[in-house]
Amino acid sequence: MTEGEVAGWVEGELAAGRGGHIVTPNVDICRAVAGDAALRELVNGAEVVVADGMPLVWASRLLGTPVPERVTGADLIWSLSDRAARCGWPVYLLGGPPGVAAAAAAELASRHPGLRVCGVDAPPYGFDATARGRRRARRKVVEARPSLVFVGLGFPRQDLLIGELRRELPGAWFVGCGAAIGFAAGTVSRAPGWMRGAGLEWLFRLACEPCRLARRYLVDGVPFALRLLLSSAVTRLRLSGAAGRRSAL
């Protein structure tokens, strides 16, 4: 789906009383799930999965099964908040350093008049390593009764917590949005539009945070992306060759 279609889908599902989970895999997430069946099941169990990464869009084209566009958590936090303001959905933001979720809420509300943010939370790092920490975070969300929850803890932490929250709020929609809360607050810089369109957002983020992201991108991400693109092209050629042989017969 396109970004607009995702927002429309969520609107229709909420109107019907159904909740759901949106996952936005990028290269890093795909690399993780490729080697872990439990994480793969976590992603496959979401109602909506969209490509947050140009290499995934390119790979889908090489396979001959193109997705319409890149849909990122950093964009969905704006488009879904806009839809929430118009439809009256209460929104909750969970994640980020102290004060960041509150700053993001203020920025989203200023851009989308009428948006009702029913709660924000910035739990201490590692809170989800204990049952007590997860229980405390879940209780705050449940008491706020949101219709739409943005959880920015990074994969798979955010999606594991969402799995627990869904049992308590089955009618709400949850978005695992990574760094989107920081982007919305303005505490994390986002790449210019031309870099995002060219698939170079990772290079911008690497330049901003080289120590934290060097291994993720240079050692793990780029080689995996290249293998993904190559395997997609080879698969397409193999399938085309098989189709051609069947036609000849």
mmCIF file of C-alpha atoms in Angstrom:
data_model
loop_
_atom_site.group_PDB
_atom_site.id
_atom_site.type_symbol
_atom_site.label_atom_id
_atom_site.label_comp_id
_atom_site.label_asym_id
_atom_site.label_seq_id
_atom_site.Cartn_x
_atom_site.Cartn_y
_atom_site.Cartn_z
ATOM 1 C CA MET A 1 0.000 0.000 0.000
ATOM 2 C CA THR A 2 0.928 3.656 -0.360
ATOM 3 C CA GLU A 3 1.240 5.844 2.726
ATOM 4 C CA GLY A 4 -2.204 7.318 2.071
ATOM 5 C CA GLU A 5 -3.720 3.861 1.651
ATOM 6 C CA VAL A 6 -2.255 2.782 5.006
ATOM 7 C CA ALA A 7 -3.984 5.723 6.711
ATOM 8 C CA GLY A 8 -7.236 4.878 4.946
ATOM 9 C CA TRP A 9 -6.961 1.225 5.951
ATOM 10 C CA VAL A 10 -6.444 2.131 9.609
ATOM 11 C CA GLU A 11 -9.448 4.476 9.482
ATOM 12 C CA GLY A 12 -11.648 1.730 8.083
ATOM 13 C CA GLU A 13 -10.482 -0.838 10.603
ATOM 14 C CA LEU A 14 -10.950 1.484 13.577
ATOM 15 C CA ALA A 15 -14.433 2.338 12.339
ATOM 16 C CA ALA A 16 -15.183 -1.397 12.282
ATOM 17 C CA GLY A 17 -13.857 -1.830 15.827
ATOM 18 C CA ARG A 18 -10.765 -3.752 14.783
ATOM 19 C CA GLY A 19 -7.240 -3.014 15.973
ATOM 20 C CA GLY A 20 -3.927 -3.917 14.401
ATOM 21 C CA HIS A 21 -0.168 -3.610 14.199
ATOM 22 C CA ILE A 22 1.930 -1.844 11.564
ATOM 23 C CA VAL A 23 5.536 -2.940 11.010
ATOM 24 C CA THR A 24 7.842 -0.949 8.719
ATOM 25 C CA PRO A 25 10.817 -3.222 7.933
ATOM 26 C CA ASN A 26 14.040 -1.693 6.704
ATOM 27 C CA VAL A 27 17.226 -3.509 5.689
ATOM 28 C CA ASP A 28 18.308 -3.890 9.320
ATOM 29 C CA ILE A 29 15.008 -5.507 10.303
ATOM 30 C CA CYS A 30 15.041 -7.782 7.255
ATOM 31 C CA ARG A 31 18.557 -8.902 8.117
ATOM 32 C CA ALA A 32 17.428 -9.706 11.659
ATOM 33 C CA VAL A 33 14.357 -11.707 10.626
ATOM 34 C CA ALA A 34 16.260 -13.590 7.920
ATOM 35 C CA GLY A 35 18.166 -15.449 10.610
ATOM 36 C CA ASP A 36 15.536 -15.679 13.353
ATOM 37 C CA ALA A 37 12.277 -17.577 12.923
ATOM 38 C CA ALA A 38 10.705 -16.002 16.019
ATOM 39 C CA LEU A 39 11.341 -12.472 14.737
ATOM 40 C CA ARG A 40 10.070 -13.489 11.312
ATOM 41 C CA GLU A 41 6.847 -14.687 12.921
ATOM 42 C CA LEU A 42 6.602 -11.384 14.814
ATOM 43 C CA VAL A 43 6.708 -9.407 11.547
ATOM 44 C CA ASN A 44 4.451 -11.796 9.645
ATOM 45 C CA GLY A 45 1.865 -11.547 12.418
ATOM 46 C CA ALA A 46 1.310 -7.831 11.809
ATOM 47 C CA GLU A 47 -1.785 -6.721 9.892
ATOM 48 C CA VAL A 48 0.191 -4.220 7.797
ATOM 49 C CA VAL A 49 3.821 -4.563 6.710
ATOM 50 C CA VAL A 50 5.295 -1.845 4.483
ATOM 51 C CA ALA A 51 8.791 -1.259 3.137
ATOM 52 C CA ASP A 52 10.775 1.332 5.096
ATOM 53 C CA GLY A 53 13.912 1.242 2.962
ATOM 54 C CA MET A 54 14.634 1.933 -0.691
ATOM 55 C CA PRO A 55 16.664 -1.296 -1.108
ATOM 56 C CA LEU A 56 13.461 -3.204 -0.304
ATOM 57 C CA VAL A 57 11.543 -1.188 -2.895
ATOM 58 C CA TRP A 58 14.271 -1.874 -5.470
ATOM 59 C CA ALA A 59 14.347 -5.574 -4.600
ATOM 60 C CA SER A 60 10.575 -5.833 -5.087
ATOM 61 C CA ARG A 61 10.971 -4.295 -8.545
ATOM 62 C CA LEU A 62 13.769 -6.662 -9.463
ATOM 63 C CA LEU A 63 11.564 -9.588 -8.420
ATOM 64 C CA GLY A 64 8.758 -8.314 -10.649
ATOM 65 C CA THR A 65 6.419 -7.795 -7.668
ATOM 66 C CA PRO A 66 6.888 -4.061 -7.021
ATOM 67 C CA VAL A 67 5.544 -2.305 -3.946
ATOM 68 C CA PRO A 68 4.095 1.123 -4.816
ATOM 69 C CA GLU A 69 6.431 3.219 -2.670
ATOM 70 C CA ARG A 70 8.569 3.443 0.429
ATOM 71 C CA VAL A 71 6.428 3.948 3.556
ATOM 72 C CA THR A 72 8.374 4.907 6.668
ATOM 73 C CA GLY A 73 7.459 5.174 10.311
ATOM 74 C CA ALA A 74 8.868 8.701 10.216
ATOM 75 C CA ASP A 75 6.234 9.621 7.612
ATOM 76 C CA LEU A 76 3.373 7.601 9.081
ATOM 77 C CA ILE A 77 3.595 9.436 12.392
ATOM 78 C CA TRP A 78 2.546 12.580 10.495
ATOM 79 C CA SER A 79 -0.036 11.135 8.124
ATOM 80 C CA LEU A 80 -1.707 9.009 10.790
ATOM 81 C CA SER A 81 -1.712 11.917 13.236
ATOM 82 C CA ASP A 82 -3.399 14.025 10.566
ATOM 83 C CA ARG A 83 -6.040 11.316 10.128
ATOM 84 C CA ALA A 84 -6.374 11.040 13.923
ATOM 85 C CA ALA A 85 -7.023 14.785 14.236
ATOM 86 C CA ARG A 86 -9.747 14.619 11.609
ATOM 87 C CA CYS A 87 -11.365 11.450 12.982
ATOM 88 C CA GLY A 88 -11.025 12.242 16.686
ATOM 89 C CA TRP A 89 -8.775 9.313 17.599
ATOM 90 C CA PRO A 90 -6.828 9.733 20.852
ATOM 91 C CA VAL A 91 -3.104 9.179 20.279
ATOM 92 C CA TYR A 92 -0.373 7.920 22.623
ATOM 93 C CA LEU A 93 3.420 8.232 22.167
ATOM 94 C CA LEU A 94 5.769 5.787 23.868
ATOM 95 C CA GLY A 95 9.553 5.913 23.624
ATOM 96 C CA GLY A 96 12.547 8.199 23.285
ATOM 97 C CA PRO A 97 14.686 9.954 25.894
ATOM 98 C CA PRO A 98 13.017 12.014 28.647
ATOM 99 C CA GLY A 99 11.018 14.906 27.243
ATOM 100 C CA VAL A 100 11.210 13.807 23.606
ATOM 101 C CA ALA A 101 7.773 12.176 23.391
ATOM 102 C CA ALA A 102 6.211 15.275 24.998
ATOM 103 C CA ALA A 103 8.023 17.522 22.498
ATOM 104 C CA ALA A 104 6.869 15.325 19.617
ATOM 105 C CA ALA A 105 3.291 15.461 20.902
ATOM 106 C CA ALA A 106 3.411 19.253 21.018
ATOM 107 C CA GLU A 107 4.798 19.451 17.480
ATOM 108 C CA LEU A 108 2.246 17.004 16.092
ATOM 109 C CA ALA A 109 -0.598 18.899 17.779
ATOM 110 C CA SER A 110 0.634 22.215 16.426
ATOM 111 C CA ARG A 111 0.741 20.839 12.888
ATOM 112 C CA HIS A 112 -2.597 19.047 13.176
ATOM 113 C CA PRO A 113 -5.143 21.194 15.054
ATOM 114 C CA GLY A 114 -7.623 19.086 16.941
ATOM 115 C CA LEU A 115 -5.198 16.220 17.563
ATOM 116 C CA ARG A 116 -5.801 14.772 21.017
ATOM 117 C CA VAL A 117 -2.696 13.256 22.581
ATOM 118 C CA CYS A 118 -4.011 11.247 25.510
ATOM 119 C CA GLY A 119 -0.596 10.350 26.913
ATOM 120 C CA VAL A 120 3.166 10.172 26.459
ATOM 121 C CA ASP A 121 5.781 8.031 28.167
ATOM 122 C CA ALA A 122 9.566 7.841 28.057
ATOM 123 C CA PRO A 123 10.439 4.779 30.140
ATOM 124 C CA PRO A 124 14.058 4.395 31.256
ATOM 125 C CA TYR A 125 16.327 2.408 28.960
ATOM 126 C CA GLY A 126 16.057 -1.309 29.659
ATOM 127 C CA PHE A 127 12.643 -1.050 31.320
ATOM 128 C CA ASP A 128 11.359 -3.868 29.102
ATOM 129 C CA ALA A 129 13.978 -6.295 30.409
ATOM 130 C CA THR A 130 11.800 -6.911 33.469
ATOM 131 C CA ALA A 131 8.178 -7.972 33.813
ATOM 132 C CA ARG A 132 7.624 -5.113 36.268
ATOM 133 C CA GLY A 133 8.952 -2.513 33.819
ATOM 134 C CA ARG A 134 6.808 -3.792 30.972
ATOM 135 C CA ARG A 135 3.762 -3.986 33.221
ATOM 136 C CA ARG A 136 4.200 -0.372 34.329
ATOM 137 C CA ALA A 137 4.501 0.871 30.728
ATOM 138 C CA ARG A 138 1.516 -1.171 29.604
ATOM 139 C CA ARG A 139 -0.628 0.059 32.491
ATOM 140 C CA LYS A 140 -0.055 3.691 31.532
ATOM 141 C CA VAL A 141 -1.059 3.006 27.932
ATOM 142 C CA VAL A 142 -4.141 1.010 28.876
ATOM 143 C CA GLU A 143 -5.338 3.659 31.329
ATOM 144 C CA ALA A 144 -5.064 6.343 28.618
ATOM 145 C CA ARG A 145 -7.384 4.333 26.291
ATOM 146 C CA PRO A 146 -5.809 5.442 22.991
ATOM 147 C CA SER A 147 -6.993 4.458 19.544
ATOM 148 C CA LEU A 148 -3.548 4.903 17.990
ATOM 149 C CA VAL A 149 -0.204 4.221 19.673
ATOM 150 C CA PHE A 150 3.245 5.079 18.296
ATOM 151 C CA VAL A 151 5.929 2.930 19.951
ATOM 152 C CA GLY A 152 9.484 4.082 19.261
ATOM 153 C CA LEU A 153 11.797 1.632 21.011
ATOM 154 C CA GLY A 154 13.522 0.044 18.023
ATOM 155 C CA PHE A 155 12.956 -3.406 16.583
ATOM 156 C CA PRO A 156 12.221 -5.933 18.049
ATOM 157 C CA ARG A 157 11.688 -4.325 21.475
ATOM 158 C CA GLN A 158 8.832 -2.115 20.323
ATOM 159 C CA ASP A 159 7.063 -4.936 18.506
ATOM 160 C CA LEU A 160 7.392 -7.395 21.382
ATOM 161 C CA LEU A 161 5.810 -4.818 23.702
ATOM 162 C CA ILE A 162 3.099 -4.158 21.133
ATOM 163 C CA GLY A 163 2.322 -7.891 21.149
ATOM 164 C CA GLU A 164 1.603 -7.651 24.885
ATOM 165 C CA LEU A 165 -0.365 -4.424 24.576
ATOM 166 C CA ARG A 166 -2.618 -5.800 21.881
ATOM 167 C CA ARG A 167 -4.025 -8.355 24.288
ATOM 168 C CA GLU A 168 -5.112 -5.517 26.582
ATOM 169 C CA LEU A 169 -6.200 -3.060 23.872
ATOM 170 C CA PRO A 170 -7.454 -5.250 20.999
ATOM 171 C CA GLY A 171 -9.320 -2.368 19.380
ATOM 172 C CA ALA A 172 -6.319 -0.024 19.084
ATOM 173 C CA TRP A 173 -3.773 0.346 16.297
ATOM 174 C CA PHE A 174 -0.064 0.223 17.097
ATOM 175 C CA VAL A 175 2.814 1.507 14.966
ATOM 176 C CA GLY A 176 6.373 0.356 15.650
ATOM 177 C CA CYS A 177 8.014 3.577 14.544
ATOM 178 C CA GLY A 178 11.671 3.457 15.629
ATOM 179 C CA ALA A 179 13.233 6.919 15.620
ATOM 180 C CA ALA A 180 10.056 8.626 14.341
ATOM 181 C CA ILE A 181 9.243 10.188 17.714
ATOM 182 C CA GLY A 182 12.670 11.843 17.786
ATOM 183 C CA PHE A 183 12.235 13.015 14.198
ATOM 184 C CA ALA A 184 8.828 14.508 15.015
ATOM 185 C CA ALA A 185 10.242 16.265 18.088
ATOM 186 C CA GLY A 186 13.136 17.683 16.073
ATOM 187 C CA THR A 187 15.738 16.142 18.378
ATOM 188 C CA VAL A 188 16.939 13.804 15.621
ATOM 189 C CA SER A 189 17.730 15.256 12.184
ATOM 190 C CA ARG A 190 16.247 13.586 9.126
ATOM 191 C CA ALA A 191 17.956 13.371 5.763
ATOM 192 C CA PRO A 192 16.924 15.800 2.993
ATOM 193 C CA GLY A 193 14.202 14.580 0.674
ATOM 194 C CA TRP A 194 16.551 13.941 -2.245
ATOM 195 C CA MET A 195 18.713 11.637 -0.112
ATOM 196 C CA ARG A 196 15.655 9.717 1.083
ATOM 197 C CA GLY A 197 14.441 9.279 -2.495
ATOM 198 C CA ALA A 198 17.870 8.119 -3.658
ATOM 199 C CA GLY A 199 18.131 5.521 -0.911
ATOM 200 C CA LEU A 200 20.879 7.449 0.899
ATOM 201 C CA GLU A 201 19.158 8.230 4.179
ATOM 202 C CA TRP A 202 21.381 5.655 5.865
ATOM 203 C CA LEU A 203 24.457 7.645 4.772
ATOM 204 C CA PHE A 204 23.060 10.819 6.325
ATOM 205 C CA ARG A 205 22.328 9.040 9.604
ATOM 206 C CA LEU A 206 25.774 7.452 9.566
ATOM 207 C CA ALA A 207 27.357 10.884 9.206
ATOM 208 C CA CYS A 208 25.290 12.133 12.160
ATOM 209 C CA GLU A 209 26.006 9.168 14.446
ATOM 210 C CA PRO A 210 29.105 7.357 13.139
ATOM 211 C CA CYS A 211 30.072 5.599 16.374
ATOM 212 C CA ARG A 212 26.625 4.127 16.982
ATOM 213 C CA LEU A 213 25.697 3.258 13.407
ATOM 214 C CA ALA A 214 28.959 2.304 11.657
ATOM 215 C CA ARG A 215 28.656 -1.411 12.326
ATOM 216 C CA ARG A 216 24.924 -1.522 11.616
ATOM 217 C CA TYR A 217 25.260 0.089 8.219
ATOM 218 C CA LEU A 218 28.759 -0.661 6.918
ATOM 219 C CA VAL A 219 29.393 -4.128 8.347
ATOM 220 C CA ASP A 220 25.847 -5.528 8.403
ATOM 221 C CA GLY A 221 23.463 -3.388 6.371
ATOM 222 C CA VAL A 222 25.218 -2.612 3.081
ATOM 223 C CA PRO A 223 26.432 -6.188 2.426
ATOM 224 C CA PHE A 224 22.979 -7.565 3.242
ATOM 225 C CA ALA A 225 21.304 -5.040 0.923
ATOM 226 C CA LEU A 226 23.651 -5.951 -1.927
ATOM 227 C CA ARG A 227 22.985 -9.673 -1.421
ATOM 228 C CA LEU A 228 19.247 -8.971 -1.317
ATOM 229 C CA LEU A 229 19.320 -7.072 -4.604
ATOM 230 C CA LEU A 230 21.491 -9.685 -6.288
ATOM 231 C CA SER A 231 19.341 -12.603 -5.124
ATOM 232 C CA SER A 232 16.189 -10.763 -6.251
ATOM 233 C CA ALA A 233 17.632 -10.252 -9.740
ATOM 234 C CA VAL A 234 18.789 -13.874 -9.966
ATOM 235 C CA THR A 235 15.387 -15.147 -8.805
ATOM 236 C CA ARG A 236 13.627 -13.038 -11.435
ATOM 237 C CA LEU A 237 15.921 -14.362 -14.179
ATOM 238 C CA ARG A 238 15.421 -17.949 -13.043
ATOM 239 C CA LEU A 239 11.648 -17.565 -12.961
ATOM 240 C CA SER A 240 11.646 -15.861 -16.374
ATOM 241 C CA GLY A 241 13.761 -18.664 -17.804
ATOM 242 C CA ALA A 242 11.456 -21.313 -16.394
ATOM 243 C CA ALA A 243 8.405 -19.512 -17.812
ATOM 244 C CA GLY A 244 10.104 -19.291 -21.185
ATOM 245 C CA ARG A 245 10.834 -23.022 -21.237
ATOM 246 C CA ARG A 246 7.221 -23.829 -20.365
ATOM 247 C CA SER A 247 6.012 -21.598 -23.194
ATOM 248 C CA ALA A 248 8.326 -23.332 -25.639
ATOM 249 C CA LEU A 249 6.892 -26.705 -24.624
#
